[in-house]
Coordinates of C-alpha atoms and ligand atoms in Angstrom, one line a residue:
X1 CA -12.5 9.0 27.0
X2 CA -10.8 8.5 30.3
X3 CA -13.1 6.0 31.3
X4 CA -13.5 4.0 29.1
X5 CA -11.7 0.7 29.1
X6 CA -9.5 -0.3 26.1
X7 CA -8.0 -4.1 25.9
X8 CA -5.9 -5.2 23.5
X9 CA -6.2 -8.9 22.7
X10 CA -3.1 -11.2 20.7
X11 CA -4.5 -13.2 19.1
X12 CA -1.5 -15.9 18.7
X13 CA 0.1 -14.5 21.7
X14 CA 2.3 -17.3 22.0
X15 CA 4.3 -16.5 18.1
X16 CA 7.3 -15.5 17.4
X17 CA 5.5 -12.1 16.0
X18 CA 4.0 -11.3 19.6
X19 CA 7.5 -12.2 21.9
X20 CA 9.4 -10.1 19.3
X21 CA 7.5 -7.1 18.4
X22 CA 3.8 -6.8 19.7
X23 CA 4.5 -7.5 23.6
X24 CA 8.0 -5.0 23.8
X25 CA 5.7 -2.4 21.7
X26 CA 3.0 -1.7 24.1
X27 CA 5.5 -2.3 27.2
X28 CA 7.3 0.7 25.5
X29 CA 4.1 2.2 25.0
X30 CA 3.0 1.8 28.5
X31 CA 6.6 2.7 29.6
X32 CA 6.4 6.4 27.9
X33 CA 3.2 6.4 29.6
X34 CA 1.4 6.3 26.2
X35 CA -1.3 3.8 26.9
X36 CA -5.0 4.8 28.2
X37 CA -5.7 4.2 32.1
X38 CA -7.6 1.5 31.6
X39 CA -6.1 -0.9 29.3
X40 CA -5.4 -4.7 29.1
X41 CA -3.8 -6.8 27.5
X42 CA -5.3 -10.6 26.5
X43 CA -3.3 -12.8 25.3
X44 CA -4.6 -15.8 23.2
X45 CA -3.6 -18.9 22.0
X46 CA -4.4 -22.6 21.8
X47 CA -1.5 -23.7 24.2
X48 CA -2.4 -23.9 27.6
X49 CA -1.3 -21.5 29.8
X50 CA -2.4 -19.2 33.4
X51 CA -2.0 -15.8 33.9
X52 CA 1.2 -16.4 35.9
X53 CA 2.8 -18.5 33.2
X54 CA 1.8 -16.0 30.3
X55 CA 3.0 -12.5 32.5
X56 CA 6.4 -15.4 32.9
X57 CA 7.0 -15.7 29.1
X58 CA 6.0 -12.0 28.2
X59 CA 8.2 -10.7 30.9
X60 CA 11.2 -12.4 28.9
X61 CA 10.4 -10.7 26.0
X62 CA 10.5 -6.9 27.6
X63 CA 13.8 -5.1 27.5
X64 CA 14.4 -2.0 28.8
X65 CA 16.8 -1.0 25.6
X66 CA 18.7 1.2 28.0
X67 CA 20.0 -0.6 31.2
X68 CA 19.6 2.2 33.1
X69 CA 16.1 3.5 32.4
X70 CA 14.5 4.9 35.4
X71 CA 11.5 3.2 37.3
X72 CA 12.1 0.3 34.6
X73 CA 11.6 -2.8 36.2
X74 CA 8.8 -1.5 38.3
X75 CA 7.1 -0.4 35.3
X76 CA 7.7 -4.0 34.0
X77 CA 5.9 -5.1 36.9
X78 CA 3.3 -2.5 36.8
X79 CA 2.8 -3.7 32.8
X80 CA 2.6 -7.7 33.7
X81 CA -0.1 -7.1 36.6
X82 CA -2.1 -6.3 33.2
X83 CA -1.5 -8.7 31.5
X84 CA -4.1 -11.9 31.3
X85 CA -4.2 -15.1 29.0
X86 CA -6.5 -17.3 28.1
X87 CA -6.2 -20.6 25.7
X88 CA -8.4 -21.4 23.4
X89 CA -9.2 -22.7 19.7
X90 CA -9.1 -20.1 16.9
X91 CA -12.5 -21.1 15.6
X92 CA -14.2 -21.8 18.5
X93 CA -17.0 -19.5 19.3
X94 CA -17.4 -21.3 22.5
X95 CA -13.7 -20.6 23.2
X96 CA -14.3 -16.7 22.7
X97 CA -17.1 -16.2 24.7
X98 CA -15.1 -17.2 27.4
X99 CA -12.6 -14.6 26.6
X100 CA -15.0 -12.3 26.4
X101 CA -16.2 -13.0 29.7
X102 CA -12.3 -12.0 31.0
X103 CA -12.9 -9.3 28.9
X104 CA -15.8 -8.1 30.6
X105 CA -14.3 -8.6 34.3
X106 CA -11.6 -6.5 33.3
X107 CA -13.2 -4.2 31.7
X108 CA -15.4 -3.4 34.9
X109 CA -18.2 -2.2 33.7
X110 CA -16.8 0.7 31.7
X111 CA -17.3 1.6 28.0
X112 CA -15.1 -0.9 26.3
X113 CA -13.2 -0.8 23.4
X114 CA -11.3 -3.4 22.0
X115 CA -8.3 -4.0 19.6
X116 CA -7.8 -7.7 18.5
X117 CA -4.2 -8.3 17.1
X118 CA -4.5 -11.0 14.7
X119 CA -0.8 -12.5 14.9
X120 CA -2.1 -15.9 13.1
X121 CA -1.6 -17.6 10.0
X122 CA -4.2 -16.0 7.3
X123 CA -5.9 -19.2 6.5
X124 CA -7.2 -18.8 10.2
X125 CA -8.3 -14.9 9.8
X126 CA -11.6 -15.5 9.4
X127 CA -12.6 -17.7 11.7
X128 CA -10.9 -16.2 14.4
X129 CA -12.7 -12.5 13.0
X130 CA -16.0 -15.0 13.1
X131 CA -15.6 -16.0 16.8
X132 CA -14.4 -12.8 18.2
X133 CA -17.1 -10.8 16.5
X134 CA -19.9 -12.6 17.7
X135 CA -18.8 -13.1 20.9
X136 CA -18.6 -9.4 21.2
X137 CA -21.9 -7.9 19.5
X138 CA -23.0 -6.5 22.8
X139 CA -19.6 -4.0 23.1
X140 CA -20.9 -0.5 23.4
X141 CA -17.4 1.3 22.3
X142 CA -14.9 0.2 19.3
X143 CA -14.1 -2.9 18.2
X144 CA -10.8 -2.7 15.6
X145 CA -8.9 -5.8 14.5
X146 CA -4.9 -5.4 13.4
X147 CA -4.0 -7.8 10.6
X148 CA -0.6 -8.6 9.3
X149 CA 0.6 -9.3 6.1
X150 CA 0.9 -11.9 3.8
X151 CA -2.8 -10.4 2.6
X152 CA -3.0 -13.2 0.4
X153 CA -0.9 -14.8 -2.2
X154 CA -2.5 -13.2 -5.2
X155 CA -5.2 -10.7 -6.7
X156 CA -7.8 -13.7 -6.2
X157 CA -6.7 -14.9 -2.5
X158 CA -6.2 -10.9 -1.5
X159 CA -9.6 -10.3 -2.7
X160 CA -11.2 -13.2 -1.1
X161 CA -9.7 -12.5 2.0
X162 CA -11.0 -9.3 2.1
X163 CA -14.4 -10.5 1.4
X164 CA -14.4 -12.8 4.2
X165 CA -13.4 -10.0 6.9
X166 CA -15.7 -7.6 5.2
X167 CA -18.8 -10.0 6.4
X168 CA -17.8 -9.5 10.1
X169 CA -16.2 -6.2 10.0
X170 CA -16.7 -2.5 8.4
X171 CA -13.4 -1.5 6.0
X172 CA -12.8 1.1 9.3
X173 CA -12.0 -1.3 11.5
X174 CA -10.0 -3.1 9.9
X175 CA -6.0 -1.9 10.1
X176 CA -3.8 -4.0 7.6
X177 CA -0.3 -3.5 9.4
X178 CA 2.7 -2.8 6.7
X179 CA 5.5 -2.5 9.8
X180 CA 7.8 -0.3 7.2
X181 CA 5.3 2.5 7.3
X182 CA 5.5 2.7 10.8
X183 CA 9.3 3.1 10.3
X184 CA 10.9 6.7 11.5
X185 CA 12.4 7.8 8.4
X186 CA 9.3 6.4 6.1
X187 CA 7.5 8.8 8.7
X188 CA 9.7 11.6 7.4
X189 CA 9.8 11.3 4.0
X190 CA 6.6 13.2 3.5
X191 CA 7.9 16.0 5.9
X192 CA 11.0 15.9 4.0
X193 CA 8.9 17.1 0.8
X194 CA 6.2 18.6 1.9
X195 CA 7.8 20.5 4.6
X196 CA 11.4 21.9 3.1
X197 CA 10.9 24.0 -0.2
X198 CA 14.5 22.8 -1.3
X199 CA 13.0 18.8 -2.5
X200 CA 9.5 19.2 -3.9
X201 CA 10.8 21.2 -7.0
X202 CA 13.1 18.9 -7.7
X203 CA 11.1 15.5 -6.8
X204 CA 9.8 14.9 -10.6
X205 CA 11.2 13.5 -14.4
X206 CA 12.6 16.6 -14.8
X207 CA 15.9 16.5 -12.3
X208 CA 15.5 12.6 -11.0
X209 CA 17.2 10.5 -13.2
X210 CA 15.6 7.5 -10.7
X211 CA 14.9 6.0 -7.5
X212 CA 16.1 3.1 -6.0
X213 CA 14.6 1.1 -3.0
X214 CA 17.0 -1.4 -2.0
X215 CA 16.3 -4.0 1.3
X216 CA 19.4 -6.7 2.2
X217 CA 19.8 -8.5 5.0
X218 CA 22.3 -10.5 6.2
X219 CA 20.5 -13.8 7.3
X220 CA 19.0 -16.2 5.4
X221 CA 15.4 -17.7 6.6
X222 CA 16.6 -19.2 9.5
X223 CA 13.8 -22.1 10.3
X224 CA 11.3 -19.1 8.6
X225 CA 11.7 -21.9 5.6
X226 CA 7.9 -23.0 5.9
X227 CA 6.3 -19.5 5.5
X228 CA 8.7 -17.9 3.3
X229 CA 8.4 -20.6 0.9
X230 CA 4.9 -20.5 -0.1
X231 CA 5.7 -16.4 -0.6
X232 CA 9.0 -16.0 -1.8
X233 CA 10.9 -12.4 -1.7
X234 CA 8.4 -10.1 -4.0
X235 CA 5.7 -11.4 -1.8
X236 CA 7.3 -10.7 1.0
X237 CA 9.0 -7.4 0.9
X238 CA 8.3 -5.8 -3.2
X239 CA 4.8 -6.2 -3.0
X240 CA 4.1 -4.8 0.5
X241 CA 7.2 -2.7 2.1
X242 CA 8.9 -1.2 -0.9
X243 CA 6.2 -0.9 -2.9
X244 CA 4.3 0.9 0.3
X245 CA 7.6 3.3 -0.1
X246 CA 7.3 4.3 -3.3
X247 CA 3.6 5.4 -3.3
X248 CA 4.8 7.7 -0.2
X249 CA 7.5 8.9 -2.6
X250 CA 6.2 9.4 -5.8
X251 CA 2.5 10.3 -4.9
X252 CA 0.7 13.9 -5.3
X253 CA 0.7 16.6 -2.6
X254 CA -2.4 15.4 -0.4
X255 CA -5.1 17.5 0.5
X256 CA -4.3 17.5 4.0
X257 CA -2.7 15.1 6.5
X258 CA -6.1 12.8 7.6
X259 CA -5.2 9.8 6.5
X260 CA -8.0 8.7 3.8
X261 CA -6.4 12.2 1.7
X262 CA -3.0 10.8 2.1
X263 CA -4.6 7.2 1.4
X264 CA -6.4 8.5 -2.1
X265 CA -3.6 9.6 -3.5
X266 CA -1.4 6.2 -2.5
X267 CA -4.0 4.6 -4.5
X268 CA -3.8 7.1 -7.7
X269 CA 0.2 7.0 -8.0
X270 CA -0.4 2.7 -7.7
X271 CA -2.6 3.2 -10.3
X272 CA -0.6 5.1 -12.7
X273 CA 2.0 2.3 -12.6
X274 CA 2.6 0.8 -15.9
X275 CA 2.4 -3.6 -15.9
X276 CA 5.3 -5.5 -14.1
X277 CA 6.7 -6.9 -17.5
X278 CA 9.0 -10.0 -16.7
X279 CA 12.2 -8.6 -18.1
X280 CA 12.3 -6.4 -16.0
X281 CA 12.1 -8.8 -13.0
X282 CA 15.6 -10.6 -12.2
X283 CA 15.6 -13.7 -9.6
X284 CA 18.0 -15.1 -7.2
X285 CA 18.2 -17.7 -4.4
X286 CA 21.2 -18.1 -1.9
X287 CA 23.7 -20.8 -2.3
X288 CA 25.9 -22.3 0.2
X289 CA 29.3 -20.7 1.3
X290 CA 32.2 -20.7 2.6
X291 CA 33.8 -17.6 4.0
X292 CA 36.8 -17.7 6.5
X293 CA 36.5 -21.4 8.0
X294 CA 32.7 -20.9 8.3
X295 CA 30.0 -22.6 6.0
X296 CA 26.9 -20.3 5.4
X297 CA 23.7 -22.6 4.3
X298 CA 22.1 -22.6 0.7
X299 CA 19.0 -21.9 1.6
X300 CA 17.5 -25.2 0.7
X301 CA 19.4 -26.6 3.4
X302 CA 17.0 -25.1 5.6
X303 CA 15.1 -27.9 6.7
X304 CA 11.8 -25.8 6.4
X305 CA 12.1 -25.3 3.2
X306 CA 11.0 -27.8 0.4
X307 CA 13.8 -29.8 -1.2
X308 CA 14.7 -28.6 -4.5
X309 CA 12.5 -25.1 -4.1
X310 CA 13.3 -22.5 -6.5
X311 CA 11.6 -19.9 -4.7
X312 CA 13.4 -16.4 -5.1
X313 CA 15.6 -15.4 -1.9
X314 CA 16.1 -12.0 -4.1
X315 CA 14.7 -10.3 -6.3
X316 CA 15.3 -6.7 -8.4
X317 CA 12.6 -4.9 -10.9
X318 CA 11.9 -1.8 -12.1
X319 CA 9.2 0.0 -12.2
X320 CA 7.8 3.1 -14.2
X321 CA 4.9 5.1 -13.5
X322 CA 3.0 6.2 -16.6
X323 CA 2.3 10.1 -15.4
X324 CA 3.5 13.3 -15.9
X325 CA 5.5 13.5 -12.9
X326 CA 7.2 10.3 -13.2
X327 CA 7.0 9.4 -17.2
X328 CA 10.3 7.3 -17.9
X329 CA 12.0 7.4 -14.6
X330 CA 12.6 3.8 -13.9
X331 CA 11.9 3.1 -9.8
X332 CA 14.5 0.2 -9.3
X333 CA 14.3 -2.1 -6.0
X334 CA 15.9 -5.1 -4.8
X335 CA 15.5 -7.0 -1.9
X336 CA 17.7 -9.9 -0.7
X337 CA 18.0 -12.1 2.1
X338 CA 21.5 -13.4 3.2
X339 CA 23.7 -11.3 1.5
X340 CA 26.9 -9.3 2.9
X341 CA 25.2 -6.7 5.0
X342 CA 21.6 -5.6 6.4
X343 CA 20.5 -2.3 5.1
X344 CA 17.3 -0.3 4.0
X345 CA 17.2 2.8 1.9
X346 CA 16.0 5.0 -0.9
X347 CA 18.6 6.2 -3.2
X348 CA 17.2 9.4 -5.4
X349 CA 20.3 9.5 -8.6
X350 CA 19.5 13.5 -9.8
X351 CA 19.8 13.8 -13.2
X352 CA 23.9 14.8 -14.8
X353 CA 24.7 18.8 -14.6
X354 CA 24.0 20.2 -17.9
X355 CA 26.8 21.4 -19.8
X356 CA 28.9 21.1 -16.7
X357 CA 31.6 23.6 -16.6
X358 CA 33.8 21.5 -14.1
X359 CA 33.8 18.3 -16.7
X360 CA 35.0 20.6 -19.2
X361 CA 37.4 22.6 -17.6
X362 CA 39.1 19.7 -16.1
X363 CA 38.0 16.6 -17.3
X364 CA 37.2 15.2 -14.3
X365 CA 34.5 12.1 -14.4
X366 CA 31.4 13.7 -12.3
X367 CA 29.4 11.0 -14.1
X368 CA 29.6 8.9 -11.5
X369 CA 29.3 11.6 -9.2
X370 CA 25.7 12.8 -9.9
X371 CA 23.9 14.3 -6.6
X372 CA 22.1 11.9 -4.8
X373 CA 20.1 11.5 -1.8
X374 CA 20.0 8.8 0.1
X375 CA 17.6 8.0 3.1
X376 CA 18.6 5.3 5.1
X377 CA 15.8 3.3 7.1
X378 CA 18.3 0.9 8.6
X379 CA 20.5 0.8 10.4
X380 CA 22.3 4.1 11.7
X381 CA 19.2 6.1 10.3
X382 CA 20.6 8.9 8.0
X383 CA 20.0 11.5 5.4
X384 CA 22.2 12.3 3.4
X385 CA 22.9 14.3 -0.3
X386 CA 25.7 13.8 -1.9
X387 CA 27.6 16.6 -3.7
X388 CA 30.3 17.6 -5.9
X389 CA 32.7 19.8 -3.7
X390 CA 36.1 21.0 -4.2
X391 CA 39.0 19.6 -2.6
X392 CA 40.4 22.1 -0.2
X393 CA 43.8 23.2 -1.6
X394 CA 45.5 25.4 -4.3
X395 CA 44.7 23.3 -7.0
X396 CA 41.3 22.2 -8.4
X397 CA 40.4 18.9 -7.4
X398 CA 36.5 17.8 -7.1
X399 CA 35.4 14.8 -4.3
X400 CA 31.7 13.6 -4.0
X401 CA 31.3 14.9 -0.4
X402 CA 27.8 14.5 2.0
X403 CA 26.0 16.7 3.6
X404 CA 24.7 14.8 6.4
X405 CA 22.0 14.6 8.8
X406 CA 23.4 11.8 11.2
X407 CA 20.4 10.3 13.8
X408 CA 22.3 9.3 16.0
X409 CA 24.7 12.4 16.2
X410 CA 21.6 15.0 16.0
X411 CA 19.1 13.4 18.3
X412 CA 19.3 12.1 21.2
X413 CA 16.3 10.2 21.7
X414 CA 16.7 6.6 20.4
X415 CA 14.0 5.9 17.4
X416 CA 10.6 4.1 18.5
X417 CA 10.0 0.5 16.8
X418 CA 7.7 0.6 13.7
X419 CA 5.2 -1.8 15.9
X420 CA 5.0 1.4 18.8
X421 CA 3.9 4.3 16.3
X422 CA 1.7 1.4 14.8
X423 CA -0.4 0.2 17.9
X424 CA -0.6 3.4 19.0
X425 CA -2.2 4.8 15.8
X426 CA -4.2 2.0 15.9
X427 CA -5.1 2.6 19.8
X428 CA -6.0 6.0 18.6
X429 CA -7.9 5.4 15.8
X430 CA -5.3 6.8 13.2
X431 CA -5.3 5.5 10.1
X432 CA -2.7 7.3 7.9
X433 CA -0.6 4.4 8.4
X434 CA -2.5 1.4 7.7
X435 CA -2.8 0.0 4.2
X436 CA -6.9 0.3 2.7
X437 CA -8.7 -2.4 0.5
X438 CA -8.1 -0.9 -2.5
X439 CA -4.5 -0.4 -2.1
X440 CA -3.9 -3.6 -1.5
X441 CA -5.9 -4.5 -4.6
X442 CA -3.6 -2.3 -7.0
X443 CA -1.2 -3.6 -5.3
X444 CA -1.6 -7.1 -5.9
X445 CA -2.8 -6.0 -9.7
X446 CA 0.5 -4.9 -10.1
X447 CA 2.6 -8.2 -9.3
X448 CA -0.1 -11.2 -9.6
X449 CA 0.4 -11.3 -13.3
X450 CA 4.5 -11.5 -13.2
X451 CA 4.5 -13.6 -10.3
X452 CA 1.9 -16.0 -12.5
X453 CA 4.1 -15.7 -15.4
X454 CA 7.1 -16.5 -13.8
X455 CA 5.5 -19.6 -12.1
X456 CA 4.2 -20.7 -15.6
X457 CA 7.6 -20.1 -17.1
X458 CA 9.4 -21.8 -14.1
X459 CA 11.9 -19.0 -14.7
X460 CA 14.9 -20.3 -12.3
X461 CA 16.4 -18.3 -9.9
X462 CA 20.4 -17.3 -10.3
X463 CA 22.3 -18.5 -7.5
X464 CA 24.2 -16.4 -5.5
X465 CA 26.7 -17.4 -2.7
X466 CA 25.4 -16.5 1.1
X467 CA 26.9 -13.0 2.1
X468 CA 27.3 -11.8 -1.4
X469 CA 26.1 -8.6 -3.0
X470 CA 23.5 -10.8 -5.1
X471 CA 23.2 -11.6 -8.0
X472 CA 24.8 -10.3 -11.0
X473 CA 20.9 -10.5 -13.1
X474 CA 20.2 -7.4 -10.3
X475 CA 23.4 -5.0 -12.5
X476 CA 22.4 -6.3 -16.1
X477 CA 18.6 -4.7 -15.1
X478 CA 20.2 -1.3 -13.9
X479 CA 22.2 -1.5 -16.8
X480 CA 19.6 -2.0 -19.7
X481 CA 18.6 1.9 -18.2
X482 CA 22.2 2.7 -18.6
X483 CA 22.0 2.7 -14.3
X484 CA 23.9 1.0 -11.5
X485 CA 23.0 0.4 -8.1
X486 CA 23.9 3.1 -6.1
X487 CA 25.0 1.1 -2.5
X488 CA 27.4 -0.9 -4.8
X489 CA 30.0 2.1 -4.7
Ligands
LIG501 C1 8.9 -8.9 7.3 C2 9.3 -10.0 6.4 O1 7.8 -8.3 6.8 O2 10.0 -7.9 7.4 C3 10.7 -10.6 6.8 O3 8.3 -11.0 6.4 C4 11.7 -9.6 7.0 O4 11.1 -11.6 5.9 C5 11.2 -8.4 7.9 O5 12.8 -10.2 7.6 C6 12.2 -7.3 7.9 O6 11.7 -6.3 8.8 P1 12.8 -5.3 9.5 O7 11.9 -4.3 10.2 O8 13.6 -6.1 10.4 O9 13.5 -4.7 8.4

């Protein structure tokens, strides 16, 4: 409705989450004019701030990606003037009611609707969800509140978290943000399959030998010590991103696009996944090195972290999803922080060439040059499908060649930030993209008991040196399915 107001609170507006990603999202938003007329945005935090100081320390946060954007700075300016703060305690009630009051002014008498971005710790959720809501029981439009992962540590804390929002707030309005399915070429895998007649046929047991979901990056946790300790790397990227990716993959045709069809049948591949066993888990945490004259930290020289932690900095497992689609096509992914290069993508390794006439003929090795396809999230986004092709000449010579759909070279416009597409939806009301309650339950089913296990066991981590390609435990697992990691070539 055009007028109705909509204002967006940040909750936490003075974290790291908010300067990097929330407050350049909806300046981007409002930039490509995508925001309603009336909208606001609160920012709200404990530190003590005015309006002036908070549209300061936002403004340092915008970028205009491309220096010479048109209108950009005025737009900046345009975007700050609504922009208000106000500080308070997260479990005060007293404290929201003041907001809401701000709210109210803003809002100016129109319908209001009101998105609360929870960029907070999660032992504070609830209170904050406590003070907000009642605050706000007299708000005649929508009232939807964004929360980001870690959704607890476990089955048990997920659950009681959910619990504890479910008494202040109906399952629809609440939108539990996993940034990689805002991500462009996540976006498109489903258009990929659904859309081209060439994939689907072949997107089953029958042609893939197996998928691979592999994350690196090449930092370590950088001062993020405190947090990342208390989750280690399953928590933080297995359990939510690439496990988010492979229910997009391997999941049934939906019965449409609206997101709680698309959401069902997330939640019936998740389900068809056989138990995490621990051998097929393999560990890793980053040692020191030393690499041209420069010392890279261990990562429990990161004064965050606990001395002597053995939390995993990396981790590899594979998967296997007990239908008849997928039945013994092992789903391999690995994610690692400081190793030699930062990188997401899905590998699909088809399946060898029956009988293949060229092997014979010639004895070339095509082994290692099965098709694949390879989607890469990160950077430089690309699809590409790798194929046996002959050398041009008079002999007969074979190379593993790509057919390749370049971003960068075929589209011009640069690729929105996962947090845009996500506030947006959420703006809008969309929730194809946000993770339900009971995904997040089979989720969590599917990694509390290893994770327990492995904390039982103490099961040490294998170090691996900062910048490397991890450790070796990650090859010996692709190897037991007679596999290797495909970005290792
Ligand atoms: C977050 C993790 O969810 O994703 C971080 O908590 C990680 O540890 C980050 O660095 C990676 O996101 P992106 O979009 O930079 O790949």
């Amino acid at each position: 409705n055009e007028e109705s107001a909509v204002t967006i609170t940040v909750v936490g507006a003075s974290g790291d989450l908010a300067k990097k990603k929330i407050f350049p999202a909806l300046f981007h938003l409002y930039y490509e004019d995508c925001l309603p007329k009336h909208f606001t945005v609160f920012g709200y935090a404990r530190s003590k701030m005015t309006d002036e100081e908070f549209r300061n320390m936002v403004s340092k946060t915008l970028t205009c990606r491309i220096d010479k954007r048109e209108n950009c700075s005025e737009k900046m300016d345009e975007f700050l003037r609504r922009c208000f703060y106000h500080s308070g305690q997260y479990d005060s009630e007293e404290n929201f009611v003041e907001l809401d009051k701000k709210l109210r002014e803003q809002e100016g008498g129109r319908i209001s609707n009101r998105l609360y971005y929870l960029s907070i710790p999660p032992n504070i959720f609830i209170d904050a969800v406590r003070c907000a809501s009642s605050s706000a029981s007299s708000v005649n439009g929508w009232t939807r509140v964004i929360v980001e992962k870690p959704f607890g540590r476990d089955s048990e804390s997920s659950a009681a978290l959910t619990r504890g929002l479910k008494q202040y707030l109906e399952e629809d309005q609440i939108f539990r943000i996993d940034h990689y399915l805002g991500k462009e070429l996540v976006e498109n895998l489903s258009v990929l399959r659904f859309s081209n007649l060439i994939f689907e046929p072949l997107w089953s047991r029958q042609y893939i030998r197996n998928v691979q979901l592999i994350f690196s990056e090449d930092f370590g946790t950088e001062g993020r010590g405190g947090y990342f300790d208390h989750y280690g790397i399953i928590r933080d990227i297995l359990q939510n991103h690439l496990l988010q990716i492979l229910a997009i993959f391997a999941m049934e045709t939906p019965v449409s696009l609206k997101a709680e069809d698309i959401r069902n049948e997330k939640v019936k591949v998740l389900r068809s996944m056989k138990p995490l066993l621990l051998e097929n888990v393999a560990i890793g945490q980053y040692k020191s090195h030393t690499r041209g004259g420069i010392t890279y930290p261990a990562y429990t020289d990161d004064k965050t972290v606990p001395k002597g932690s053995r939390t995993p900095t990396f981790a590899a497992a594979a998967l296997f999803i007990d239908n008849a689609r997928w039945d013994g096509v092992p789903f391999l992914m690995k994610a690692g922080k400081a190793l030699h290069t930062k990188r997401a993508e899905i590998r699909v390794q088809f399946r060898h060439v029956p009988g293949n006439l060229y092997n014979k003929s010639f004895g070339t090795d095509l082994d290692q040059a099965t098709n694949e396809l390879v989607i890469r999230l990160q950077p430089d986004e690309a699809i590409y499908l790798k194929i046996n092709n002959k050398v041009p000449g008079l002999g007969m010579r074979l190379d593993n060649s790509h057919l390749n759909l370049h971003y960068a070279a075929r589209y011009s416009k640069e690729i929105p930030d996962a947090y845009e597409r996500l506030l947006l939806d959420a703006i809008e009301g969309e929730r194809r993209l946000f993770i339900r309650s009971d995904e997040l339950d089979v989720a969590w089913e599917l990694f509390t008991p290893v994770l327990k296990e492995m904390e039982e066991k103490k099961i040490i981590p294998e170090y691996y040196p900062y910048g490397s390609r991890g450790p070796v435990g990650a090859h010996y697992l692709a190897a037991k399915y007679n596999l290797r990691w495909g970005d290792m070539y």
